[in-house]
mmCIF file of C-alpha atoms in Angstrom:
data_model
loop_
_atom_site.group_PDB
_atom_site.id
_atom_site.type_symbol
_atom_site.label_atom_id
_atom_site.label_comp_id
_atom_site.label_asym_id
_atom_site.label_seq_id
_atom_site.Cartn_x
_atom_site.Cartn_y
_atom_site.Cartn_z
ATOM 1 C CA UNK A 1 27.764 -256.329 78.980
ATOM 2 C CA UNK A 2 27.873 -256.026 75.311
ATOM 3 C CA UNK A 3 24.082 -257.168 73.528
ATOM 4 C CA UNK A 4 25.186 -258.638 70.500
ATOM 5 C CA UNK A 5 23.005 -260.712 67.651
ATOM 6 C CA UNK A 6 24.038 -264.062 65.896
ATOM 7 C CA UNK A 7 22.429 -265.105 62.857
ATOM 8 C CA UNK A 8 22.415 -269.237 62.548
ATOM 9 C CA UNK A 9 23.472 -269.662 65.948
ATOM 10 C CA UNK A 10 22.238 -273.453 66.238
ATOM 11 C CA UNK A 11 25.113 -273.634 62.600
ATOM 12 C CA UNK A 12 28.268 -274.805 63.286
ATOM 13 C CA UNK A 13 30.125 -271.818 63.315
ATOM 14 C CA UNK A 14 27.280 -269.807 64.857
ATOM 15 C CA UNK A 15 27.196 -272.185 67.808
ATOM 16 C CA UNK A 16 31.049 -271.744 68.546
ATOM 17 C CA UNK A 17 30.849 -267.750 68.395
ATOM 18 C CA UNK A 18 28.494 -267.576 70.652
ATOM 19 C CA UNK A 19 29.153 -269.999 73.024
ATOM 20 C CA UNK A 20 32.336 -268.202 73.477
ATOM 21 C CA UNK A 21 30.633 -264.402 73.703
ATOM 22 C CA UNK A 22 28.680 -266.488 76.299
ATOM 23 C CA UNK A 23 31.633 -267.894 78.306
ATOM 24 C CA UNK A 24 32.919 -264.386 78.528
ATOM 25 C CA UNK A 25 29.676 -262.640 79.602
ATOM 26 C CA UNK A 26 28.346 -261.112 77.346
ATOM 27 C CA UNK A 27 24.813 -261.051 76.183
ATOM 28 C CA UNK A 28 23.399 -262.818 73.082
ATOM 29 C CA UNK A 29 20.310 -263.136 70.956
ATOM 30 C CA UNK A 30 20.317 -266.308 68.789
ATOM 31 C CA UNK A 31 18.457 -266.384 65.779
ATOM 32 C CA UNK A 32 18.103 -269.372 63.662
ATOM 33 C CA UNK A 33 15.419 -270.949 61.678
ATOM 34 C CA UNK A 34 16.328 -275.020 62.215
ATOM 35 C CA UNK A 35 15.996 -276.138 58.786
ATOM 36 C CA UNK A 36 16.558 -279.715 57.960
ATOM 37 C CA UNK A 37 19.197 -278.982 55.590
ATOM 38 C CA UNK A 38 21.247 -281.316 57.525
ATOM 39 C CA UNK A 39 20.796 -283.179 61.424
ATOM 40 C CA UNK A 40 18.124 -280.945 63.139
ATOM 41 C CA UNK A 41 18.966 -283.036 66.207
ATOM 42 C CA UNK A 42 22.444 -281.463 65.860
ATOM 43 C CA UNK A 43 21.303 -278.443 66.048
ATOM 44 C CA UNK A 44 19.148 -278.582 68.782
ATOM 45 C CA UNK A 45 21.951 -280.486 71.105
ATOM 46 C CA UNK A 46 23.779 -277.131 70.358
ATOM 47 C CA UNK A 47 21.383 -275.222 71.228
ATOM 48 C CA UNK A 48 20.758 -276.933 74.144
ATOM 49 C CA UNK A 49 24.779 -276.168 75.577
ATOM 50 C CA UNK A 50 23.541 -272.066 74.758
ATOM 51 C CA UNK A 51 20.622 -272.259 76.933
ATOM 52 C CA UNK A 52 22.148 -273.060 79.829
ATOM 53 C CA UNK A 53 23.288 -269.622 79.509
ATOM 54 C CA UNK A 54 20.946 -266.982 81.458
ATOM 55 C CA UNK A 55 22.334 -264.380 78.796
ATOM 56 C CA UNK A 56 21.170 -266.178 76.033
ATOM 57 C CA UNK A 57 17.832 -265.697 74.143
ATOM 58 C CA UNK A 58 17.090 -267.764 71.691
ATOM 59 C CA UNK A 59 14.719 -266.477 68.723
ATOM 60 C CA UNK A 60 13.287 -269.442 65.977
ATOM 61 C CA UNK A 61 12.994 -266.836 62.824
ATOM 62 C CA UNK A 62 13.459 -267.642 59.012
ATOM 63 C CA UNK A 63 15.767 -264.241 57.752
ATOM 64 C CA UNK A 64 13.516 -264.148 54.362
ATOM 65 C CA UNK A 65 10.753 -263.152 56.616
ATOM 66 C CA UNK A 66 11.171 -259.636 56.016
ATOM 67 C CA UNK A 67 8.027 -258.781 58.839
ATOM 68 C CA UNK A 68 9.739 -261.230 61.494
ATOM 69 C CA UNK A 69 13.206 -259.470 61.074
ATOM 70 C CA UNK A 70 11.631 -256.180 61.125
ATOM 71 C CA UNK A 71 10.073 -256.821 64.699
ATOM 72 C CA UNK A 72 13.173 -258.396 65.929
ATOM 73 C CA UNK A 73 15.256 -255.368 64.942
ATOM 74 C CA UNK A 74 12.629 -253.400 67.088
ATOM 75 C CA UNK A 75 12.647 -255.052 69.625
ATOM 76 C CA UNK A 76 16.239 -254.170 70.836
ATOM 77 C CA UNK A 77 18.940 -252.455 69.611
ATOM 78 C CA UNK A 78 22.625 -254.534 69.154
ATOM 79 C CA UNK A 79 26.222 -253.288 69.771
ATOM 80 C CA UNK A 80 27.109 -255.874 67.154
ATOM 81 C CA UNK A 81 25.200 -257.924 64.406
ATOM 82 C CA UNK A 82 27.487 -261.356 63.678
ATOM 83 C CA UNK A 83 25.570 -262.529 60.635
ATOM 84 C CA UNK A 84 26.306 -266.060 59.957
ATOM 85 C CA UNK A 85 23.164 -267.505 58.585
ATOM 86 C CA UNK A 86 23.283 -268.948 55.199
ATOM 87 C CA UNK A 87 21.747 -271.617 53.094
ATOM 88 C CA UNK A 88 25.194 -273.133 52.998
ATOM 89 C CA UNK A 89 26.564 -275.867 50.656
ATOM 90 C CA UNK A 90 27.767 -275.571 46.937
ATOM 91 C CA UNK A 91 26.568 -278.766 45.684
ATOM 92 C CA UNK A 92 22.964 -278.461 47.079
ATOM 93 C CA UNK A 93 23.250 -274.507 45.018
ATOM 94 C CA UNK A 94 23.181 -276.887 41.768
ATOM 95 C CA UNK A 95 19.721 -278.716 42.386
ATOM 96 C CA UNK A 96 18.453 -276.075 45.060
ATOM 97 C CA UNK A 97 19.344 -272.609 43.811
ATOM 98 C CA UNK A 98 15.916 -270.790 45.215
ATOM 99 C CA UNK A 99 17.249 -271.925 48.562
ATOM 100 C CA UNK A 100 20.194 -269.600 47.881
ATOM 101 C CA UNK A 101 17.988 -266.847 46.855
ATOM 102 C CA UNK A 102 15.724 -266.785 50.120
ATOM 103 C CA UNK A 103 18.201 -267.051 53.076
ATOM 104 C CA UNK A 104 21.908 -265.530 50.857
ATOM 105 C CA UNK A 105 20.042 -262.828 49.047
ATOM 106 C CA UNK A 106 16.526 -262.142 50.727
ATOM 107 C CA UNK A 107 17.838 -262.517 54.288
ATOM 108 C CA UNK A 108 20.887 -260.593 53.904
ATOM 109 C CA UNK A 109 18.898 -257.452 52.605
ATOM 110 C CA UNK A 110 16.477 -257.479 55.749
ATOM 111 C CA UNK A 111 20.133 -257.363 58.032
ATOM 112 C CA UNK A 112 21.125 -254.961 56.335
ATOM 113 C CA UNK A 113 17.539 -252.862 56.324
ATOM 114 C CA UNK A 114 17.720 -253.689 59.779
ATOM 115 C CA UNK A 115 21.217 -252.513 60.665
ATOM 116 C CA UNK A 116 20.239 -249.348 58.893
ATOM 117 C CA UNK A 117 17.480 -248.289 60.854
ATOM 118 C CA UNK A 118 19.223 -249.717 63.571
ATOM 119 C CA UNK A 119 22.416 -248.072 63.181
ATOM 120 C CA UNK A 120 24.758 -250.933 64.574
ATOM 121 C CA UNK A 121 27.575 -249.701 65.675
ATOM 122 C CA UNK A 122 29.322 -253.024 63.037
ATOM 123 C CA UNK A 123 27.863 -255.676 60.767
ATOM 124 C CA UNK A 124 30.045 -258.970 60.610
ATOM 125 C CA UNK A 125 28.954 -261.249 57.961
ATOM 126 C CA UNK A 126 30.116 -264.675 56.202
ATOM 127 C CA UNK A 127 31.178 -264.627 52.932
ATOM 128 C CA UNK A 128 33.145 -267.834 51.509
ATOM 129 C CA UNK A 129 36.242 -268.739 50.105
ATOM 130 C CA UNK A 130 33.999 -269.886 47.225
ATOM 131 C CA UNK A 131 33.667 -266.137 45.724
ATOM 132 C CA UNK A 132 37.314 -266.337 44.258
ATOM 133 C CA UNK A 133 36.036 -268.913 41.818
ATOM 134 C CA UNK A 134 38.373 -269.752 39.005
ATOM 135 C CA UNK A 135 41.220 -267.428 39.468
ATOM 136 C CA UNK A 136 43.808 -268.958 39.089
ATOM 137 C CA UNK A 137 46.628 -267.021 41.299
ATOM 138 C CA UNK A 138 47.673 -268.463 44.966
ATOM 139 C CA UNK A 139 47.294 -267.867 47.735
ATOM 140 C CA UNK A 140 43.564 -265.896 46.819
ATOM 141 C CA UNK A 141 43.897 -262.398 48.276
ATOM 142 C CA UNK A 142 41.133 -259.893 49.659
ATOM 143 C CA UNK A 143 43.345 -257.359 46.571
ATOM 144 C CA UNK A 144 42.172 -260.183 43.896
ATOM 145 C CA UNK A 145 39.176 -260.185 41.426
ATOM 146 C CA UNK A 146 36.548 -262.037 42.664
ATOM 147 C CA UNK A 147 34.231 -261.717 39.063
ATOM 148 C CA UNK A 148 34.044 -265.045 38.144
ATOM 149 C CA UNK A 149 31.971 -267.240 40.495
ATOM 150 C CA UNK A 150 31.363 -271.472 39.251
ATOM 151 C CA UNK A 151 28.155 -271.804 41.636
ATOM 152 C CA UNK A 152 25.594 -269.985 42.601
ATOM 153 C CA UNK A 153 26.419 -270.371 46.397
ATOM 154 C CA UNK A 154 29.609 -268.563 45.414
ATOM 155 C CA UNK A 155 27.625 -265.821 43.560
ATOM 156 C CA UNK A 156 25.273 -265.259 46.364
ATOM 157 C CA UNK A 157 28.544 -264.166 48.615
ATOM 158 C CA UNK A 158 29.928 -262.567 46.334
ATOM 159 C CA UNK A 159 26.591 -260.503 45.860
ATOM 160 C CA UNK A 160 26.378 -260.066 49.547
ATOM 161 C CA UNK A 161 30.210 -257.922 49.676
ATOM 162 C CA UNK A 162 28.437 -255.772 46.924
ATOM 163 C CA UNK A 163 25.600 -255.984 49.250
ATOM 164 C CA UNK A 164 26.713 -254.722 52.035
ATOM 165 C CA UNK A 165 29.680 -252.311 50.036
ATOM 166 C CA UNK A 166 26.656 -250.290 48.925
ATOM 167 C CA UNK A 167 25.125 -250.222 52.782
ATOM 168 C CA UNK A 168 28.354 -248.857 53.968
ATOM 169 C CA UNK A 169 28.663 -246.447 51.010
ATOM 170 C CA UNK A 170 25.051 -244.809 51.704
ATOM 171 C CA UNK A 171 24.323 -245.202 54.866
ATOM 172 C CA UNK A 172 27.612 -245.039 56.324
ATOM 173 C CA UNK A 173 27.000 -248.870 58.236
ATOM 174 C CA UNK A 174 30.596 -250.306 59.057
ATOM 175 C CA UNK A 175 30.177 -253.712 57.777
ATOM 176 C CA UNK A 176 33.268 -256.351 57.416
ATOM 177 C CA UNK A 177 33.342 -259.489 55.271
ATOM 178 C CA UNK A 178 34.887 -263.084 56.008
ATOM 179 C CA UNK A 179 35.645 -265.266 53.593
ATOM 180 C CA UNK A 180 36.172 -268.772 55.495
ATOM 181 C CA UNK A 181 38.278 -271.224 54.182
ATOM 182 C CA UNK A 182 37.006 -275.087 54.640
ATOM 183 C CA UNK A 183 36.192 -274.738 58.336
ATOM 184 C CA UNK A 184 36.194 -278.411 60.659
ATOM 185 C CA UNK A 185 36.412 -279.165 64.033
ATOM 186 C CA UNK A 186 34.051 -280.582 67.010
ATOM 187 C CA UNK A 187 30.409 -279.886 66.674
ATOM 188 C CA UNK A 188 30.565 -279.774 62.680
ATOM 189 C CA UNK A 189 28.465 -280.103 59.814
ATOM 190 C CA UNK A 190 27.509 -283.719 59.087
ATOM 191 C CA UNK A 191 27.457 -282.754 55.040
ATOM 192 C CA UNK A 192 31.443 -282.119 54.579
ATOM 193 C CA UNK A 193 34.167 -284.164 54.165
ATOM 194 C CA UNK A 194 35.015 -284.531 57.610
ATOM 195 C CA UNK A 195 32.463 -285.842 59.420
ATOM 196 C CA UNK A 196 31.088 -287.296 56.639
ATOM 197 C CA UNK A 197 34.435 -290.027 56.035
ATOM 198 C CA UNK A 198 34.961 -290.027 59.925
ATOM 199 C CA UNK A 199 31.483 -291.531 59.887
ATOM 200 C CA UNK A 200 31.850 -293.734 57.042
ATOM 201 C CA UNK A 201 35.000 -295.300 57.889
ATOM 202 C CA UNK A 202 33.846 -296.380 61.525
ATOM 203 C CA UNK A 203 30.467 -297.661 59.843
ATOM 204 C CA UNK A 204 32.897 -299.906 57.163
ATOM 205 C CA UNK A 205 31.631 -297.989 54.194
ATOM 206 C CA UNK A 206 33.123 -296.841 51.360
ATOM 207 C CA UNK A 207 34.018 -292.833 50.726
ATOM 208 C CA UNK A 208 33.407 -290.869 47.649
ATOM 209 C CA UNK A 209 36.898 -288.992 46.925
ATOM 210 C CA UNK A 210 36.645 -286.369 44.325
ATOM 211 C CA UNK A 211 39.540 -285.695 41.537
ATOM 212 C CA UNK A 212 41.174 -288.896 42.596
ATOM 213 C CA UNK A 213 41.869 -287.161 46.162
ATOM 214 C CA UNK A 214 44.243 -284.569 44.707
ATOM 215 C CA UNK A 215 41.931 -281.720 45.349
ATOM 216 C CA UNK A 216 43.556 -279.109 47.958
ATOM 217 C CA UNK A 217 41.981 -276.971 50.451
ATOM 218 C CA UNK A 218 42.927 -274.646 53.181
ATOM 219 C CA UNK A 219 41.316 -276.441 56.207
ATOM 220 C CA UNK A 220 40.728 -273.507 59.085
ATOM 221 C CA UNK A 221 39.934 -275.137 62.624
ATOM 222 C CA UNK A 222 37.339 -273.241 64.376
ATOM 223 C CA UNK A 223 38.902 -272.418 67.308
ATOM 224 C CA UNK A 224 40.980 -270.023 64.944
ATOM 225 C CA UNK A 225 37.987 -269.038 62.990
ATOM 226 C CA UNK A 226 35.810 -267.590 66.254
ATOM 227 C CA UNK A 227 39.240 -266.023 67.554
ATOM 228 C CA UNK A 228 39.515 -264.358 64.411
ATOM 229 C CA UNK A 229 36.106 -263.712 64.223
ATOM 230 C CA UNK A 230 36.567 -261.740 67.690
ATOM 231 C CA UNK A 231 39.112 -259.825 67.210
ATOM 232 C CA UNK A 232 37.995 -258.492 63.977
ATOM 233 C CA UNK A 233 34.684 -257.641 65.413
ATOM 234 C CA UNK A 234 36.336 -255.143 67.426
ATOM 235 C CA UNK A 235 38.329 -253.803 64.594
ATOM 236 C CA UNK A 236 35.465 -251.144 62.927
ATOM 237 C CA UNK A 237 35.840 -250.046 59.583
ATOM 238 C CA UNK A 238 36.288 -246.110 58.886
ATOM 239 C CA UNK A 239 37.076 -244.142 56.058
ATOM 240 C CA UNK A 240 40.470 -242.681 56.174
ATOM 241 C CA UNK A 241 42.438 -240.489 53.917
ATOM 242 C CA UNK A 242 43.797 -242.496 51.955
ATOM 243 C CA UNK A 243 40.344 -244.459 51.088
ATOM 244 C CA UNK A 244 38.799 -240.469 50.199
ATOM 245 C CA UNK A 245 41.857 -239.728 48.023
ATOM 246 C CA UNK A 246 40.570 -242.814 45.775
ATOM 247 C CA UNK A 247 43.722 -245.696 46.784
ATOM 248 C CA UNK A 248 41.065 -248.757 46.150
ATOM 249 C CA UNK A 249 41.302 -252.342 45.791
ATOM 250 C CA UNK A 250 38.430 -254.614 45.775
ATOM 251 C CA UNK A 251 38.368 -254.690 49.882
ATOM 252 C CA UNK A 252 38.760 -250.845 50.168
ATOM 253 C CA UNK A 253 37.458 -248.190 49.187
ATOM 254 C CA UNK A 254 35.906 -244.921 50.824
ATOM 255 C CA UNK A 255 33.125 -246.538 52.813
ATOM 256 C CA UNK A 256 33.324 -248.244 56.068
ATOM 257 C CA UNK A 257 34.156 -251.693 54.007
ATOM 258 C CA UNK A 258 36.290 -254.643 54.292
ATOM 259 C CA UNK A 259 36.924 -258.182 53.327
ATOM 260 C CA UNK A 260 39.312 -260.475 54.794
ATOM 261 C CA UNK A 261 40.139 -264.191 54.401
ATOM 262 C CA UNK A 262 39.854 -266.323 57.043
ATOM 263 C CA UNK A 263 42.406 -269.128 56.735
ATOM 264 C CA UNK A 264 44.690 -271.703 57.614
ATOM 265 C CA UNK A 265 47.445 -270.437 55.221
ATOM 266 C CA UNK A 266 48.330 -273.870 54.561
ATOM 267 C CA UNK A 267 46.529 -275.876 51.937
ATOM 268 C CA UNK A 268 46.175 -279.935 52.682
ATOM 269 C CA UNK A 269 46.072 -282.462 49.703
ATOM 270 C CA UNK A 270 42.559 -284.524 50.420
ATOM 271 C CA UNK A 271 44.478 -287.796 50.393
ATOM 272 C CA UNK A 272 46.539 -286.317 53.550
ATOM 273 C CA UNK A 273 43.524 -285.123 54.735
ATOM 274 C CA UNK A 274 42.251 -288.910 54.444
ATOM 275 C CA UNK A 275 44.994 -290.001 56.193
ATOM 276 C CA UNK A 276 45.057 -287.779 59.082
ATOM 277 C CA UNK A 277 41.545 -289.156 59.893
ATOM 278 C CA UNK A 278 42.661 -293.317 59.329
ATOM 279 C CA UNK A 279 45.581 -292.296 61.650
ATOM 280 C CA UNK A 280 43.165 -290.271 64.584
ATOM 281 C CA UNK A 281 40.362 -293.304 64.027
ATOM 282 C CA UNK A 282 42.702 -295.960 63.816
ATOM 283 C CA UNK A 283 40.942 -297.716 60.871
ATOM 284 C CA UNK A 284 41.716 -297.680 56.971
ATOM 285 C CA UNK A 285 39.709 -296.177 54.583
ATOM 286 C CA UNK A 286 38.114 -297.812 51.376
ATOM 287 C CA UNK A 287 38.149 -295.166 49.164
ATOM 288 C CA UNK A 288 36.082 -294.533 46.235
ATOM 289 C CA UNK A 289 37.900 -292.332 43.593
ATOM 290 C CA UNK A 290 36.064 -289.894 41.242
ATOM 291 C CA UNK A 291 36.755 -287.162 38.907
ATOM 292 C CA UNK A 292 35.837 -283.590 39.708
ATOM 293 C CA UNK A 293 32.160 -282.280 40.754
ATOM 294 C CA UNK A 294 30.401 -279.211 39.113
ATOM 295 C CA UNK A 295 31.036 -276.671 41.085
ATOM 296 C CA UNK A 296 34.221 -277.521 42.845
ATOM 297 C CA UNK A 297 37.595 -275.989 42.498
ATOM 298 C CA UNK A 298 41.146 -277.424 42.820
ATOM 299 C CA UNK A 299 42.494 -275.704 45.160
ATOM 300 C CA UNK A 300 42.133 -272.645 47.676
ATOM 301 C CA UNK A 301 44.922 -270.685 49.151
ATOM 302 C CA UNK A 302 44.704 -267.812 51.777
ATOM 303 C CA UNK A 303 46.341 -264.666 51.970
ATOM 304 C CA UNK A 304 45.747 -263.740 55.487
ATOM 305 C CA UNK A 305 48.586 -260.535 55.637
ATOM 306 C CA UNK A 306 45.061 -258.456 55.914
ATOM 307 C CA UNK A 307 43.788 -259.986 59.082
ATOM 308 C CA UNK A 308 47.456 -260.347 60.254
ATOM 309 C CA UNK A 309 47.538 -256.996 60.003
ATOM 310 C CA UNK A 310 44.510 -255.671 61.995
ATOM 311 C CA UNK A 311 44.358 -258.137 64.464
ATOM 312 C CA UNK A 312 47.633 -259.535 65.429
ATOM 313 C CA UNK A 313 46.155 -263.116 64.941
ATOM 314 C CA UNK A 314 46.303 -265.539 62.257
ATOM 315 C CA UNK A 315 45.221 -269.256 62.192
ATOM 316 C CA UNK A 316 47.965 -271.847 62.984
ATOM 317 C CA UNK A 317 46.021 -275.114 64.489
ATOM 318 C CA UNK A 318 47.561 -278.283 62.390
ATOM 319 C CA UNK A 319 45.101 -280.066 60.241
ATOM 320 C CA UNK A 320 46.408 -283.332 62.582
ATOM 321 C CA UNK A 321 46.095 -281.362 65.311
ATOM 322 C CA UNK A 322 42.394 -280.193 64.255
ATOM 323 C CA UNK A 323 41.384 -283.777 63.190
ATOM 324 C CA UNK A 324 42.279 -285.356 66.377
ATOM 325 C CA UNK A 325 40.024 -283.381 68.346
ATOM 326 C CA UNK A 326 36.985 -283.844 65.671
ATOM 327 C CA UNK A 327 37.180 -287.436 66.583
ATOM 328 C CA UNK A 328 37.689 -287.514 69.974
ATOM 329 C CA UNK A 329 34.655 -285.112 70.491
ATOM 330 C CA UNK A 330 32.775 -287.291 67.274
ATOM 331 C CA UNK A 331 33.066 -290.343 68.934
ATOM 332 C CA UNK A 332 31.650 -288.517 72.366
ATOM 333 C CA UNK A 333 28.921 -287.189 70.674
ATOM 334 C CA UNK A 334 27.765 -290.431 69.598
ATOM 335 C CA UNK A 335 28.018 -292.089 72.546
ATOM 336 C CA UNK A 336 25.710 -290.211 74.272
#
């Protein structure tokens, strides 16, 4: 039985990853600080499927607490750290940015201290789609520039690869990067577009639809994200010869580094998207169109040959495949 820690394991994606390390025995610490960022009630309901775990230990801790995080790190030593707590959002970065600063930027440098001292055997962390900013090339690629961030949320990933590049380079701490692409699916955040327009259009209001619904994004179910997740886990970053003989791109180089994208490979126009969801539901939407938020980008693309490569695995769930089983499990949820 494999001890392994997840950071914002009452999140979305933090509740899936574990509940699945749980389902297949293995031993989990949960750490999460329940902020009311969005539905604390949400969280706790997820929690509540983890604890029926025996495995599971659940810890309430803020990451910016740099003397809580030291104690926990103490306390027990972790074949794997799966960092996925974040102050998450890129909107909120605009009127919020010292959220950012604490959890992205404060947190992630007491992981990493305590990873060091630790010496974790890997370091998993979320990065974002978000960090390839305005380039302009598709799909984005883990080879690709990522220098020119339009929010802060995107600059606070983007500072957490150099982060952790600089970890691996001095301490020799194997640490790999995701960059998620749009994730959705059952048990999902109540602030994007998903749940949010599944919820309005059963309540008869109206949805806000940004740049006139012709924004595109590469929607990655979660299913595909934790199975990803796993098998990359397992996949430990070394140095070879050809990193020491100085062959780098911006995801290698000779530490025990790497970034990969984590994505559907298949971008969806948001009016599709919208009419995936009136199809699933059964009900029209009334949309209301608006131009382009600060912030936002057009489109995102993923290159997944990287992951491809390692793992053997690369996301393929249909975005009508995906938004089906949102609503089934939405209107569940709400039922009960």
């Amino acid at each position: 039985m494999n001890r392994i820690l997840v950071t914002g394991a009452a999140g979305f994606i933090g509740f899936h990853y574990a509940l699945r390390l749980l389902r297949e025995g293995q031993a989990v610490t949960g750490l999460d600080n329940l902020n009311d960022y969005y539905s604390v009630q949400l969280k706790q309901d997820r929690l509540k499927l983890l604890l029926e775990f025996p495995q599971f230990r659940f810890e309430k801790l803020d990451l910016a607490n740099t003397s809580s995080m030291t104690r926990l790190f103490d306390s027990e030593s972790y074949d794997r750290v799966i960092h996925l707590a974040a102050q998450a959002g890129v909107r909120y970065s605009i009127t919020n940015p010292r959220a950012y600063v604490d959890s992205n930027l404060v947190g992630f440098i007491n992981v990493l201290e305590g990873c060091r001292h630790q010496k974790t055997p890997h370091l998993v962390y979320a990065s974002s789609s978000s960090v390839y900013g305005s380039n302009k090339k598709q799909p984005f690629a883990t080879t690709d520039s990522v220098d020119h961030p339009i929010s802060l949320y995107a600059a606070t990933k983007k500072a957490n690869e150099l982060m952790a590049h600089t970890y691996s380079h001095l301490y020799e701490l194997p640490t790999t990067g995701l960059r998620f692409f749009t994730v959705y699916g059952p048990w999902g955040r109540p602030d994007m577009a998903l749940f949010k327009f599944t919820d309005a259009i059963l309540k008869g209001r109206a949805i806000d639809v940004y740049n006139y619904g012709q924004l595109k994004r590469d929607f990655t179910y979660i299913d595909d994200i934790v199975e990803s997740m796993k098998r990359i886990s397992e996949v430990i970053p070394t140095i070879s010869a050809k990193d020491k003989l100085g062959d780098w791109t911006p995801n290698v180089s000779d530490a025990p580094y790497r970034v990969y994208n984590i994505g559907n490979h298949a971008p969806v126009e948001l009016n599709y998207f919208i009419e995936c969801i009136e199809k699933a539901l059964g009900k029209k939407a009334e949309r209301n169109l608006l131009p382009m938020q600060p912030g936002d980008v057009e489109a995102t693309y993923a290159d997944v040959a990287d992951l491809e490569a390692a793992t053997g695995f690369k996301p393929q769930t249909s975005i009508e495949e995906g938004i089906r089983r949102f609503t089934e499990w939405y209107r569940e949820y709400h039922r009960s």
